[in-house]
PDB file of C-alpha atoms in Angstrom:
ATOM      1  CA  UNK A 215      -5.126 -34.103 -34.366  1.00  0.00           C
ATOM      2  CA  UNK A 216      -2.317 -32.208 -35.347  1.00  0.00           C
ATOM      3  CA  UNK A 217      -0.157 -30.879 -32.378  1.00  0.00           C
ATOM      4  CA  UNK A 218       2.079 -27.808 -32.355  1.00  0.00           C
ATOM      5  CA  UNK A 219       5.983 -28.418 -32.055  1.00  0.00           C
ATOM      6  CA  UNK A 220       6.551 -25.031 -30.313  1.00  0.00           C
ATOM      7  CA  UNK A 221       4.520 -23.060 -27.220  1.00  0.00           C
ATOM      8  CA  UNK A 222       2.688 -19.967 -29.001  1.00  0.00           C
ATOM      9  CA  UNK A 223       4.490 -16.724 -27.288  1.00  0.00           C
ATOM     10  CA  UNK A 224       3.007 -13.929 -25.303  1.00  0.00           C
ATOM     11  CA  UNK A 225       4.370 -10.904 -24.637  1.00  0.00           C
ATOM     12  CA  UNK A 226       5.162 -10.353 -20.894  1.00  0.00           C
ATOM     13  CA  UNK A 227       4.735  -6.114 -20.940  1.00  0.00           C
ATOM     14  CA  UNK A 228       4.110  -3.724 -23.877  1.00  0.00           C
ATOM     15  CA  UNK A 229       2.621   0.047 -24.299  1.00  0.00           C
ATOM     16  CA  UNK A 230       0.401  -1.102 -27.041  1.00  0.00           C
ATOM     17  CA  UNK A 231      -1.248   2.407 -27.389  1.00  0.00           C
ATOM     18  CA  UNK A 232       2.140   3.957 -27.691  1.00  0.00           C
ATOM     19  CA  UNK A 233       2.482   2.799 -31.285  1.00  0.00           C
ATOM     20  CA  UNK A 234       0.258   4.238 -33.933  1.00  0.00           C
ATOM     21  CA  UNK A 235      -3.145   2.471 -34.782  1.00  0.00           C
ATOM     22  CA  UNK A 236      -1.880   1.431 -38.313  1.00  0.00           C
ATOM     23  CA  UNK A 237       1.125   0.139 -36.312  1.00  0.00           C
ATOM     24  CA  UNK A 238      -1.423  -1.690 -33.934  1.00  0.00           C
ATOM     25  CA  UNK A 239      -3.314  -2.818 -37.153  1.00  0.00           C
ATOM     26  CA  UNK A 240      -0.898  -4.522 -38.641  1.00  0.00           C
ATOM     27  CA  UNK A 241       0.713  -6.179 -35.004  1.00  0.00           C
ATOM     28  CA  UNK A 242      -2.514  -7.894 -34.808  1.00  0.00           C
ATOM     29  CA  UNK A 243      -3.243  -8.732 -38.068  1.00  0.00           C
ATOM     30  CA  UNK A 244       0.898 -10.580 -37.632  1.00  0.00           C
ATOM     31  CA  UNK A 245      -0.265 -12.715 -34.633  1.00  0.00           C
ATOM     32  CA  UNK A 246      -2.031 -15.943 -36.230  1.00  0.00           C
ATOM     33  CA  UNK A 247       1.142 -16.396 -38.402  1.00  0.00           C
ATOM     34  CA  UNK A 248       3.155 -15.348 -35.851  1.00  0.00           C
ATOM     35  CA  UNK A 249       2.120 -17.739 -33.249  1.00  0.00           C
ATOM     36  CA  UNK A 250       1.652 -15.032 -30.775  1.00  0.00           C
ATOM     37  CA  UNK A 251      -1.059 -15.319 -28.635  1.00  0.00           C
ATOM     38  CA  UNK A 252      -1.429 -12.545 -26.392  1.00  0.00           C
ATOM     39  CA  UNK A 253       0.159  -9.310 -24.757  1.00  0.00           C
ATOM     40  CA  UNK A 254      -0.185  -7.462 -21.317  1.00  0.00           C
ATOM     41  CA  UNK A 255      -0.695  -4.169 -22.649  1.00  0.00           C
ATOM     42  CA  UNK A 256       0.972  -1.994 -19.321  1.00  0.00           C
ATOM     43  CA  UNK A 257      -0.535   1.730 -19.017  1.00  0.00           C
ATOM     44  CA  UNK A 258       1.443   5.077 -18.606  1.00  0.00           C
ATOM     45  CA  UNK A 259      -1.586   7.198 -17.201  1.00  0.00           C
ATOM     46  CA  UNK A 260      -5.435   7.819 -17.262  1.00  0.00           C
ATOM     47  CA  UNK A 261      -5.156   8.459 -20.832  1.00  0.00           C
ATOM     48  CA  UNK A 262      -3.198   5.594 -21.396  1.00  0.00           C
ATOM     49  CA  UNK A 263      -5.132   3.102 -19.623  1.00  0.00           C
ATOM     50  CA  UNK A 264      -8.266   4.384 -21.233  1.00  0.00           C
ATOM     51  CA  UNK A 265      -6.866   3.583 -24.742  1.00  0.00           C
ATOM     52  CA  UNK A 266      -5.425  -0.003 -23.668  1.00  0.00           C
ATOM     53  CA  UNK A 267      -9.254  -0.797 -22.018  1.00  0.00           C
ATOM     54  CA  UNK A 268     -10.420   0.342 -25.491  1.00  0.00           C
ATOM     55  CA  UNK A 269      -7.980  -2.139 -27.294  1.00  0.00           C
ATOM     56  CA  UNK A 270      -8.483  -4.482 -24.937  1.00  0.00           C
ATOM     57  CA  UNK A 271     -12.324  -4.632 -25.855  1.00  0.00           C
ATOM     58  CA  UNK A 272     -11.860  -4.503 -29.370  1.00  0.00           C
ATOM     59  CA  UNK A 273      -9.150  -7.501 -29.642  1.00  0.00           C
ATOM     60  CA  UNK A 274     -10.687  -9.860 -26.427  1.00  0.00           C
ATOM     61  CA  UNK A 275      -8.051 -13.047 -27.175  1.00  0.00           C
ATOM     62  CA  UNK A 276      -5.614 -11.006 -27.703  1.00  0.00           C
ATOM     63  CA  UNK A 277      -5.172  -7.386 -25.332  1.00  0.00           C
ATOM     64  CA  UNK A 278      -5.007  -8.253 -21.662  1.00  0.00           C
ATOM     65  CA  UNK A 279      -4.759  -4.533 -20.325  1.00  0.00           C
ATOM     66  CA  UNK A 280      -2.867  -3.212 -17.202  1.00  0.00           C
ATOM     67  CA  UNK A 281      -3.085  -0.155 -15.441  1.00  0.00           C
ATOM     68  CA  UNK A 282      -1.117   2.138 -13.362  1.00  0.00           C
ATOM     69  CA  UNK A 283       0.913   5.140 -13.593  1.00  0.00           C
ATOM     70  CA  UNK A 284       4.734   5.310 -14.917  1.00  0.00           C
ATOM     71  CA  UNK A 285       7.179   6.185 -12.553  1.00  0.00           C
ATOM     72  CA  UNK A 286       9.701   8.360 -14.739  1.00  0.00           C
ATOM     73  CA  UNK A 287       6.787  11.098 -15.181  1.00  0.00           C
ATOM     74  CA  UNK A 288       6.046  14.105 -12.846  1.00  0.00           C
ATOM     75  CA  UNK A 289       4.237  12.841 -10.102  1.00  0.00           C
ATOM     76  CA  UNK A 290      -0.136  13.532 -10.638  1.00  0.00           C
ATOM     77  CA  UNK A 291      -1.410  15.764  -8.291  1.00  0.00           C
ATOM     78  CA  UNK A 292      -3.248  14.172  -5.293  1.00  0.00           C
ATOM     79  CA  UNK A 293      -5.986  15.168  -6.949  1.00  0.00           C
ATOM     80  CA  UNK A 294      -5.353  13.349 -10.280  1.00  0.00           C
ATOM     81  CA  UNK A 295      -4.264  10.566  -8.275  1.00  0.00           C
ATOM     82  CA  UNK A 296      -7.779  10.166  -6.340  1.00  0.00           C
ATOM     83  CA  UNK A 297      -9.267  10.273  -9.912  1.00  0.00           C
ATOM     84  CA  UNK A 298      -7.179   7.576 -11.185  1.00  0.00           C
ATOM     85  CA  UNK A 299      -7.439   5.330  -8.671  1.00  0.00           C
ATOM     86  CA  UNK A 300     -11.023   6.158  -8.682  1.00  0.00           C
ATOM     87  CA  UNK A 301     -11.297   4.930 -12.424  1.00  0.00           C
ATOM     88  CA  UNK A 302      -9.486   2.116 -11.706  1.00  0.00           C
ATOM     89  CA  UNK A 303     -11.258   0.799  -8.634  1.00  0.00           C
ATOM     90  CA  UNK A 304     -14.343   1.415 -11.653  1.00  0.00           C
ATOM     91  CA  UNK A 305     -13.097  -1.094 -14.292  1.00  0.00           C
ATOM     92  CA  UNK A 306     -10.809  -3.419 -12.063  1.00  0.00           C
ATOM     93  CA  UNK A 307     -12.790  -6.228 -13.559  1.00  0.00           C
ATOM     94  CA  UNK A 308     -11.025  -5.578 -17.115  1.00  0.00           C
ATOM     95  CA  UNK A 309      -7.316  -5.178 -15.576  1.00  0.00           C
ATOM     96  CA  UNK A 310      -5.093  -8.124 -15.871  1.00  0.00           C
ATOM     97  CA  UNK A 311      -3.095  -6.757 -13.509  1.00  0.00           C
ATOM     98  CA  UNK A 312      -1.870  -2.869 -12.151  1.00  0.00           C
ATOM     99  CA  UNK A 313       0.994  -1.788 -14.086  1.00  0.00           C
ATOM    100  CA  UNK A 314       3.344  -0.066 -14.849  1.00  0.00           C
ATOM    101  CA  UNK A 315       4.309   1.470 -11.759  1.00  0.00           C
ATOM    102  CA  UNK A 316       7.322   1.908  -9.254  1.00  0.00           C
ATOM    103  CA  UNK A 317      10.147   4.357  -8.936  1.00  0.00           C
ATOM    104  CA  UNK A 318      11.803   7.054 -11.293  1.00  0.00           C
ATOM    105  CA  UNK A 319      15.387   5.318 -11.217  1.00  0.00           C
ATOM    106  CA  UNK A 320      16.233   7.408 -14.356  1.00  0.00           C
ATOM    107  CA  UNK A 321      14.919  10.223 -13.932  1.00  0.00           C
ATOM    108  CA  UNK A 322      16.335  10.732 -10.832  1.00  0.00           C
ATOM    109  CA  UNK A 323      20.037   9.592 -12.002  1.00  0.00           C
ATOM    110  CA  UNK A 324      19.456  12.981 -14.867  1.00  0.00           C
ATOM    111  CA  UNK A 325      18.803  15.260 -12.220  1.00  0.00           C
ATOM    112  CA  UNK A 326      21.218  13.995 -10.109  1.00  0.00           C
ATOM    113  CA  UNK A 327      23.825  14.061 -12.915  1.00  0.00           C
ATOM    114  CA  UNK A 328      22.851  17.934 -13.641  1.00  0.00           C
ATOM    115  CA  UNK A 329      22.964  18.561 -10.175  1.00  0.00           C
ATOM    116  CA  UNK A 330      19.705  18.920  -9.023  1.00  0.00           C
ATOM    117  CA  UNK A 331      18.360  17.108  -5.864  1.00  0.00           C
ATOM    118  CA  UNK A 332      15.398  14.937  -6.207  1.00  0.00           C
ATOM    119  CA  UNK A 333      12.652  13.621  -3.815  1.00  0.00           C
ATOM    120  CA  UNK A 334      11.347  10.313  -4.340  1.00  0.00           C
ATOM    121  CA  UNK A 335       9.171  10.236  -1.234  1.00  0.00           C
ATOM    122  CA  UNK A 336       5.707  11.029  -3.408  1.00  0.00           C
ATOM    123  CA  UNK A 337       7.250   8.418  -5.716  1.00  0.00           C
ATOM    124  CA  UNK A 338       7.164   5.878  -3.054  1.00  0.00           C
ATOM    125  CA  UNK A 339       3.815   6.480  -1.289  1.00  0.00           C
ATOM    126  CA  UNK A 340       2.059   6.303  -4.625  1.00  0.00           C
ATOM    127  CA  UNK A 341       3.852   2.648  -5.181  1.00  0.00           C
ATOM    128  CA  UNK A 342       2.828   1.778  -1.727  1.00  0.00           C
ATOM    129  CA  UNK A 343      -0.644   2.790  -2.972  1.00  0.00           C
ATOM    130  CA  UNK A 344      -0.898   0.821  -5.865  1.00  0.00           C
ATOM    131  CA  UNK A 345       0.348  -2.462  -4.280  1.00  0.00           C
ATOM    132  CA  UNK A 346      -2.531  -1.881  -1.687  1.00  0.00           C
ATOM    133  CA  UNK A 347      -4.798  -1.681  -4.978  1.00  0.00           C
ATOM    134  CA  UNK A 348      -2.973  -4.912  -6.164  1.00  0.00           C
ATOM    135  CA  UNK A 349      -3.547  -6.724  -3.345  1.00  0.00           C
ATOM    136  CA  UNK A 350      -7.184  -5.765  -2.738  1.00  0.00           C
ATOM    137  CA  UNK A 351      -8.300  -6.952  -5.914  1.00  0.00           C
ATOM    138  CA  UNK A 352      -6.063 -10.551  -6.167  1.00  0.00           C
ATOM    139  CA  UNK A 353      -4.077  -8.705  -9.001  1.00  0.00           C
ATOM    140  CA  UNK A 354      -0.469  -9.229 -10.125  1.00  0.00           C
ATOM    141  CA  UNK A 355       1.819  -5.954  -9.609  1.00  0.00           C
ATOM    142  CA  UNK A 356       4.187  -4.995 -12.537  1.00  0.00           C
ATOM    143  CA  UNK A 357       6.912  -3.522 -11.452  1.00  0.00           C
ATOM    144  CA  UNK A 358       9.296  -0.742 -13.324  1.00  0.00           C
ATOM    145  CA  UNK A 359      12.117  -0.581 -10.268  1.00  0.00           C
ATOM    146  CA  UNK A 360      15.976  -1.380 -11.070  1.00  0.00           C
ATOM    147  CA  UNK A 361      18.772  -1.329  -8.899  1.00  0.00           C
ATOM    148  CA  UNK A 362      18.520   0.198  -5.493  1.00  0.00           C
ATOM    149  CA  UNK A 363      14.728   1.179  -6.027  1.00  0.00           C
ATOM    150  CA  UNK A 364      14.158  -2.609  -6.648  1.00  0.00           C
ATOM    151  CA  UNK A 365      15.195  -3.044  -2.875  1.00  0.00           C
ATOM    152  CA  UNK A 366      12.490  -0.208  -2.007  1.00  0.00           C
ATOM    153  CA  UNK A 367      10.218  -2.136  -4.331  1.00  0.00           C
ATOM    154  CA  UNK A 368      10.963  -5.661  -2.025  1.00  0.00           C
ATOM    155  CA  UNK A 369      10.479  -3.690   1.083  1.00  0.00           C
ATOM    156  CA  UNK A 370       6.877  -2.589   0.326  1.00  0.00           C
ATOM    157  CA  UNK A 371       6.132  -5.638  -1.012  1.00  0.00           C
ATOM    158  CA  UNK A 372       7.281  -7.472   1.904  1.00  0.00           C
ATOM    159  CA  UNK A 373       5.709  -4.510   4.284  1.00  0.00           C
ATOM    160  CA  UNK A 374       2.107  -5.740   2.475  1.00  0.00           C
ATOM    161  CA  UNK A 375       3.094  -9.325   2.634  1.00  0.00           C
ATOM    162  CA  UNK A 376       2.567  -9.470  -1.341  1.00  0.00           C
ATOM    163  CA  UNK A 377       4.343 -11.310  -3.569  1.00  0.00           C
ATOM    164  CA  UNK A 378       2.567 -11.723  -6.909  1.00  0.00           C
ATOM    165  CA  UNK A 379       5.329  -8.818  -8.444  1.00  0.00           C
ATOM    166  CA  UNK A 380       6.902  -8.889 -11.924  1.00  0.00           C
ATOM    167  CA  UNK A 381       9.750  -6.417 -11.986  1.00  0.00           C
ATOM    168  CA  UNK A 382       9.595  -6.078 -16.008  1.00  0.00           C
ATOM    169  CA  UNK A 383      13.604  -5.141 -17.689  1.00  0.00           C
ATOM    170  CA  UNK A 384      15.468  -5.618 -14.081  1.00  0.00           C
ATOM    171  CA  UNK A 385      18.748  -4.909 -13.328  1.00  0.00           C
ATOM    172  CA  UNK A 386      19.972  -5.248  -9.815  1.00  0.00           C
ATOM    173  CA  UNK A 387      22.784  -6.530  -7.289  1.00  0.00           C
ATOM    174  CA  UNK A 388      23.224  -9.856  -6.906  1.00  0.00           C
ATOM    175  CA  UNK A 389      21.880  -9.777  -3.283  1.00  0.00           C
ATOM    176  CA  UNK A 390      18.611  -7.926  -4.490  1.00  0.00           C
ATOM    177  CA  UNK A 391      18.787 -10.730  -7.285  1.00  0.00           C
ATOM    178  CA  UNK A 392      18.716 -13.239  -4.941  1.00  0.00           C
ATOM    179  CA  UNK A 393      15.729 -11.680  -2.466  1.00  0.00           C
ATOM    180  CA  UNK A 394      13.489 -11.271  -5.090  1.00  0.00           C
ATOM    181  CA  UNK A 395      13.899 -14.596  -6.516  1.00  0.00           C
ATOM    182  CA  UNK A 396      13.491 -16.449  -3.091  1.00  0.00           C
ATOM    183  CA  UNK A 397      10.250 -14.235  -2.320  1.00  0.00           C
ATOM    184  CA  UNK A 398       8.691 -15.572  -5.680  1.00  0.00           C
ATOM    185  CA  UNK A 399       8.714 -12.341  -7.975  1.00  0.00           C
ATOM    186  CA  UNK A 400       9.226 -13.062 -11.761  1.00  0.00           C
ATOM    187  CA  UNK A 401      11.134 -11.033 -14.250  1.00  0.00           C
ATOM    188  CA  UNK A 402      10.981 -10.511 -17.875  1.00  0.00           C
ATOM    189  CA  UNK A 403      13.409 -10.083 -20.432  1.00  0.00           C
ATOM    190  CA  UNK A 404      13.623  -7.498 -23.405  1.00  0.00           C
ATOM    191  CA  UNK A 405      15.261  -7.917 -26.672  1.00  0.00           C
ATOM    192  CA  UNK A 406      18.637  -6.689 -25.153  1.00  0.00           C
ATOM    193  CA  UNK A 407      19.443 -10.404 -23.436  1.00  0.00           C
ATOM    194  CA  UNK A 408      21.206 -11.286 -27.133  1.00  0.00           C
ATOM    195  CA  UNK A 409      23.451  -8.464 -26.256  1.00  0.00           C
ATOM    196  CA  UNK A 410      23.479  -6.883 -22.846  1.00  0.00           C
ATOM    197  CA  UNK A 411      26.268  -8.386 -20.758  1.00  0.00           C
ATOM    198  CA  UNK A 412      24.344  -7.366 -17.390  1.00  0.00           C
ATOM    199  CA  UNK A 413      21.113  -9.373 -18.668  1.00  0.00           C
ATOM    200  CA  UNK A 414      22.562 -12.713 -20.553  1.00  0.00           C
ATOM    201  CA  UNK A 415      24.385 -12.645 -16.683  1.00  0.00           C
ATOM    202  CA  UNK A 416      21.107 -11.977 -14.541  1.00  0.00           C
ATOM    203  CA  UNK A 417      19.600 -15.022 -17.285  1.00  0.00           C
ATOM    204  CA  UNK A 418      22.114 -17.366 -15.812  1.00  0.00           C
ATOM    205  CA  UNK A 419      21.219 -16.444 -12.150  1.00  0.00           C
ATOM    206  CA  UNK A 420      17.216 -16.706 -11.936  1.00  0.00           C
ATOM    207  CA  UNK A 421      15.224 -19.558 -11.857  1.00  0.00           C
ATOM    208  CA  UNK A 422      13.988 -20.648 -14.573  1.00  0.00           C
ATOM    209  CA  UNK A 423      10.286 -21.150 -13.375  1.00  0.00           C
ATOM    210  CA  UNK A 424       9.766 -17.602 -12.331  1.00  0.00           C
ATOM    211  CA  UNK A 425      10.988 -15.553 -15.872  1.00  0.00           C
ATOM    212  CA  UNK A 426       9.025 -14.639 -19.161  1.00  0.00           C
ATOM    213  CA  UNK A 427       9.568 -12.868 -21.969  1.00  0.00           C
ATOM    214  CA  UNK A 428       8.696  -8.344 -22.930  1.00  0.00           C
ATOM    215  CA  UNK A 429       9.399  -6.457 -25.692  1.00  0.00           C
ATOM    216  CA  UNK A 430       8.405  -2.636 -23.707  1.00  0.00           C
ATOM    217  CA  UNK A 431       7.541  -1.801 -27.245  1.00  0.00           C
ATOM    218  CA  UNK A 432       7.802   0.644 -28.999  1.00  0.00           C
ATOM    219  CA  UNK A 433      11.180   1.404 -27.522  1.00  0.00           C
ATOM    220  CA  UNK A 434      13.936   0.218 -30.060  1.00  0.00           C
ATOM    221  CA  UNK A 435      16.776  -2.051 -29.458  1.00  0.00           C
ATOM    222  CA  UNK A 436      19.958  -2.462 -31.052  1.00  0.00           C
ATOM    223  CA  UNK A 437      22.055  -5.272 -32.307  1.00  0.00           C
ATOM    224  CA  UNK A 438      19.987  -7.493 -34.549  1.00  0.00           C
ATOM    225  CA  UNK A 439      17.009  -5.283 -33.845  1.00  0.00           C
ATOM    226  CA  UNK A 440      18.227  -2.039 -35.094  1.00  0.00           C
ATOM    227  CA  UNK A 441      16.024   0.167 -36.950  1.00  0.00           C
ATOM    228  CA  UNK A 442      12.773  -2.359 -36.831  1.00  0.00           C
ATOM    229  CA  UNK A 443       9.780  -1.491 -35.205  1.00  0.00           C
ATOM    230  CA  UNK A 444       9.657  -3.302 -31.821  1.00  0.00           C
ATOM    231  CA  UNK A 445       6.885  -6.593 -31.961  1.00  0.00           C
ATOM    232  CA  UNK A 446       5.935  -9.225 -29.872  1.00  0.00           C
ATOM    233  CA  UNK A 447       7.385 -11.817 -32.487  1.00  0.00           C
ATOM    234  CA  UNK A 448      10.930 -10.500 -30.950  1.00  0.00           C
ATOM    235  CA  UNK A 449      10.260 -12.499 -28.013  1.00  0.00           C
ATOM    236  CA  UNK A 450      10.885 -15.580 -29.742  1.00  0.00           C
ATOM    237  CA  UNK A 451      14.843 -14.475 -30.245  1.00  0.00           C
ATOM    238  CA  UNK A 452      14.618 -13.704 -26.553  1.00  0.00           C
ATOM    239  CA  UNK A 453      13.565 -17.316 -25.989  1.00  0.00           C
ATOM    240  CA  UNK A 454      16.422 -18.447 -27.993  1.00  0.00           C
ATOM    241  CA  UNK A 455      18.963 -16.088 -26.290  1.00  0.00           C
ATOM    242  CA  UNK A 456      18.139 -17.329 -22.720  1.00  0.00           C
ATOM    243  CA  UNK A 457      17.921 -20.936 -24.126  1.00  0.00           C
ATOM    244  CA  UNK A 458      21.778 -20.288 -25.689  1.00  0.00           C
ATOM    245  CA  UNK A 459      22.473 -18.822 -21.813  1.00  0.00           C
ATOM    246  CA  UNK A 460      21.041 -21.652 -19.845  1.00  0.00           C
ATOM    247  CA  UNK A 461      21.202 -24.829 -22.353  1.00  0.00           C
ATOM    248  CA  UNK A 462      17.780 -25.723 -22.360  1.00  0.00           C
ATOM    249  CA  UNK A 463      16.401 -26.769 -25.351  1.00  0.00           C
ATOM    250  CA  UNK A 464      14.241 -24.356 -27.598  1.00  0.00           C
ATOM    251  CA  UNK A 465      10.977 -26.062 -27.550  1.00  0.00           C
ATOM    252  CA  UNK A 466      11.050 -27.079 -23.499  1.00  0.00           C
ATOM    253  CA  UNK A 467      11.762 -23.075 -23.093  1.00  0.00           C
ATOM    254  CA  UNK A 468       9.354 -21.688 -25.093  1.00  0.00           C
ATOM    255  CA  UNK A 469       6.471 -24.228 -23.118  1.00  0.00           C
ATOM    256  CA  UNK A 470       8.240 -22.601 -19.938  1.00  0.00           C
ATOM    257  CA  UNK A 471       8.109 -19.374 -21.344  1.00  0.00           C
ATOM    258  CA  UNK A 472       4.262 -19.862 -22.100  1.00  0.00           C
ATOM    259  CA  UNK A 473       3.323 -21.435 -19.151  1.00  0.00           C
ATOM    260  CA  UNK A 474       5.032 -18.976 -16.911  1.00  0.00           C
ATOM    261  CA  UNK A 475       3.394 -16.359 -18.211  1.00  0.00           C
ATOM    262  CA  UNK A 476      -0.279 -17.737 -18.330  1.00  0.00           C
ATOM    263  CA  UNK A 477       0.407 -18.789 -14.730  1.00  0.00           C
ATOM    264  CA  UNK A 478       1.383 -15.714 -13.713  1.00  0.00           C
ATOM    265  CA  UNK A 479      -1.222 -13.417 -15.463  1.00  0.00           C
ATOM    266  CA  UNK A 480      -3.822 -15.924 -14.839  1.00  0.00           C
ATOM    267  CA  UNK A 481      -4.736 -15.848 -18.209  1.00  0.00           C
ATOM    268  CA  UNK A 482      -7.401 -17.342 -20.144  1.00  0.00           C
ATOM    269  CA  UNK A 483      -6.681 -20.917 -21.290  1.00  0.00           C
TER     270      UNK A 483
END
């Protein structure tokens, strides 16, 4: 029986139904040759988790879907929000986990900067919210929070006494660093770890059994990346960038990489 040399790769957190469907098409069509073997497909919205639960049932092996509401949005009305979570609560049995959600750390910093004030408070309860939903169901969290929200972030999650999190592209102190990685959250990295001094740093700092590997596609990256279409198969390079970090070897990383990831995601062997 022949045996593969290298773990396939998943992709830790991408906004599948943000790309076009002839982009999706041909993604899809790239993963047998590709050695890819699945993506968690977060959600923006309603709209957008509706579209991923569509993909999701169209590509079974491949689409785990996620969903939740985007933090650097205006908030929903309560209204909206009692629909959402309504829908969800309806088709938790698809949803690999609830996700994306958190705080607006950027959104906030442009207001800020233009010298507007900005209230996070609605921000926070509807995180609080959606970790109760996470926790309800058994279902991983994923987790857009950087810097000082990612200390909000810890406190809720400590407040619930939850700790199935993935904080997906963190950046943070090296105190908030260190709490998240002794309460068991994992973290992804992007594309950016072959050239972000911050990330190739936070890559030498957390343990090695608790990271995996995103692409947040379709946002672009730079460096090597520059003016390509973001795709899973750019994970691999991030395998290779934290392996050039750390000094582990390519294949034992990418088997870590894999088996993070299904472990975390409980997915499908």
């Amino acid at each position: 029986m022949h045996s593969r040399t290298f773990a396939p790769l998943i992709d830790a957190h991408i906004h599948l139904d943000q790309y076009t469907p002839e982009e999706q098409q041909a993604m899809l069509t790239s993963f047998r040759s590709q050695e890819i073997e699945a993506m968690i497909a977060v959600s923006m919205n309603l709209a957008s988790a509706q579209s991923n639960l569509e993909l999701a049932k169209q590509h079974p092996h491949y689409i785990y879907p996620a969903f939740g509401y985007h933090p650097e949005q205006p908030l929903p009305s309560l209204a909206d929000q009692e629909q959402f979570f309504h829908w969800i609560e309806e088709h938790i049995g698809h949803a690999i986990a609830i996700g994306e959600v958190g705080l607006p750390y950027y959104s906030r910093e442009e207001a800020q900067r233009t010298g507007l004030s900005f209230d996070q408070s609605g921000y926070i309860d509807l995180l609080e919210q959606f970790i109760i939903l996470a926790k309800k169901h058994h279902k991983p969290v994923v987790l857009h929070a950087v810097y000082e929200d990612a200390d909000i972030a810890c406190n809720l999650l400590e407040k619930h006494q939850y700790a199935h999190a993935h904080f997906h592209w963190f950046k943070g102190s090296k105190q908030t660093i260190q709490r998240m990685a002794n309460n068991g959250y994992y973290i992804s990295f992007t594309p950016d770890i072959l050239y972000e001094t911050e990330i190739r740093e936070l890559a030498r700092q957390y343990p090695a059994e608790q990271v995996m590997a995103e692409t947040d596609g379709p946002w672009p990256f730079e460096g090597p990346f520059q003016g390509r279409m973001t795709h899973p198969v750019m994970t691999r390079q991030v395998i290779q960038a934290w392996c050039e970090i750390t000094g582990m070897g390519t294949e034992r990383a990418t088997r870590l990489f894999y088996r993070n990831t299904k472990r975390f995601y409980h997915l499908p062997d």
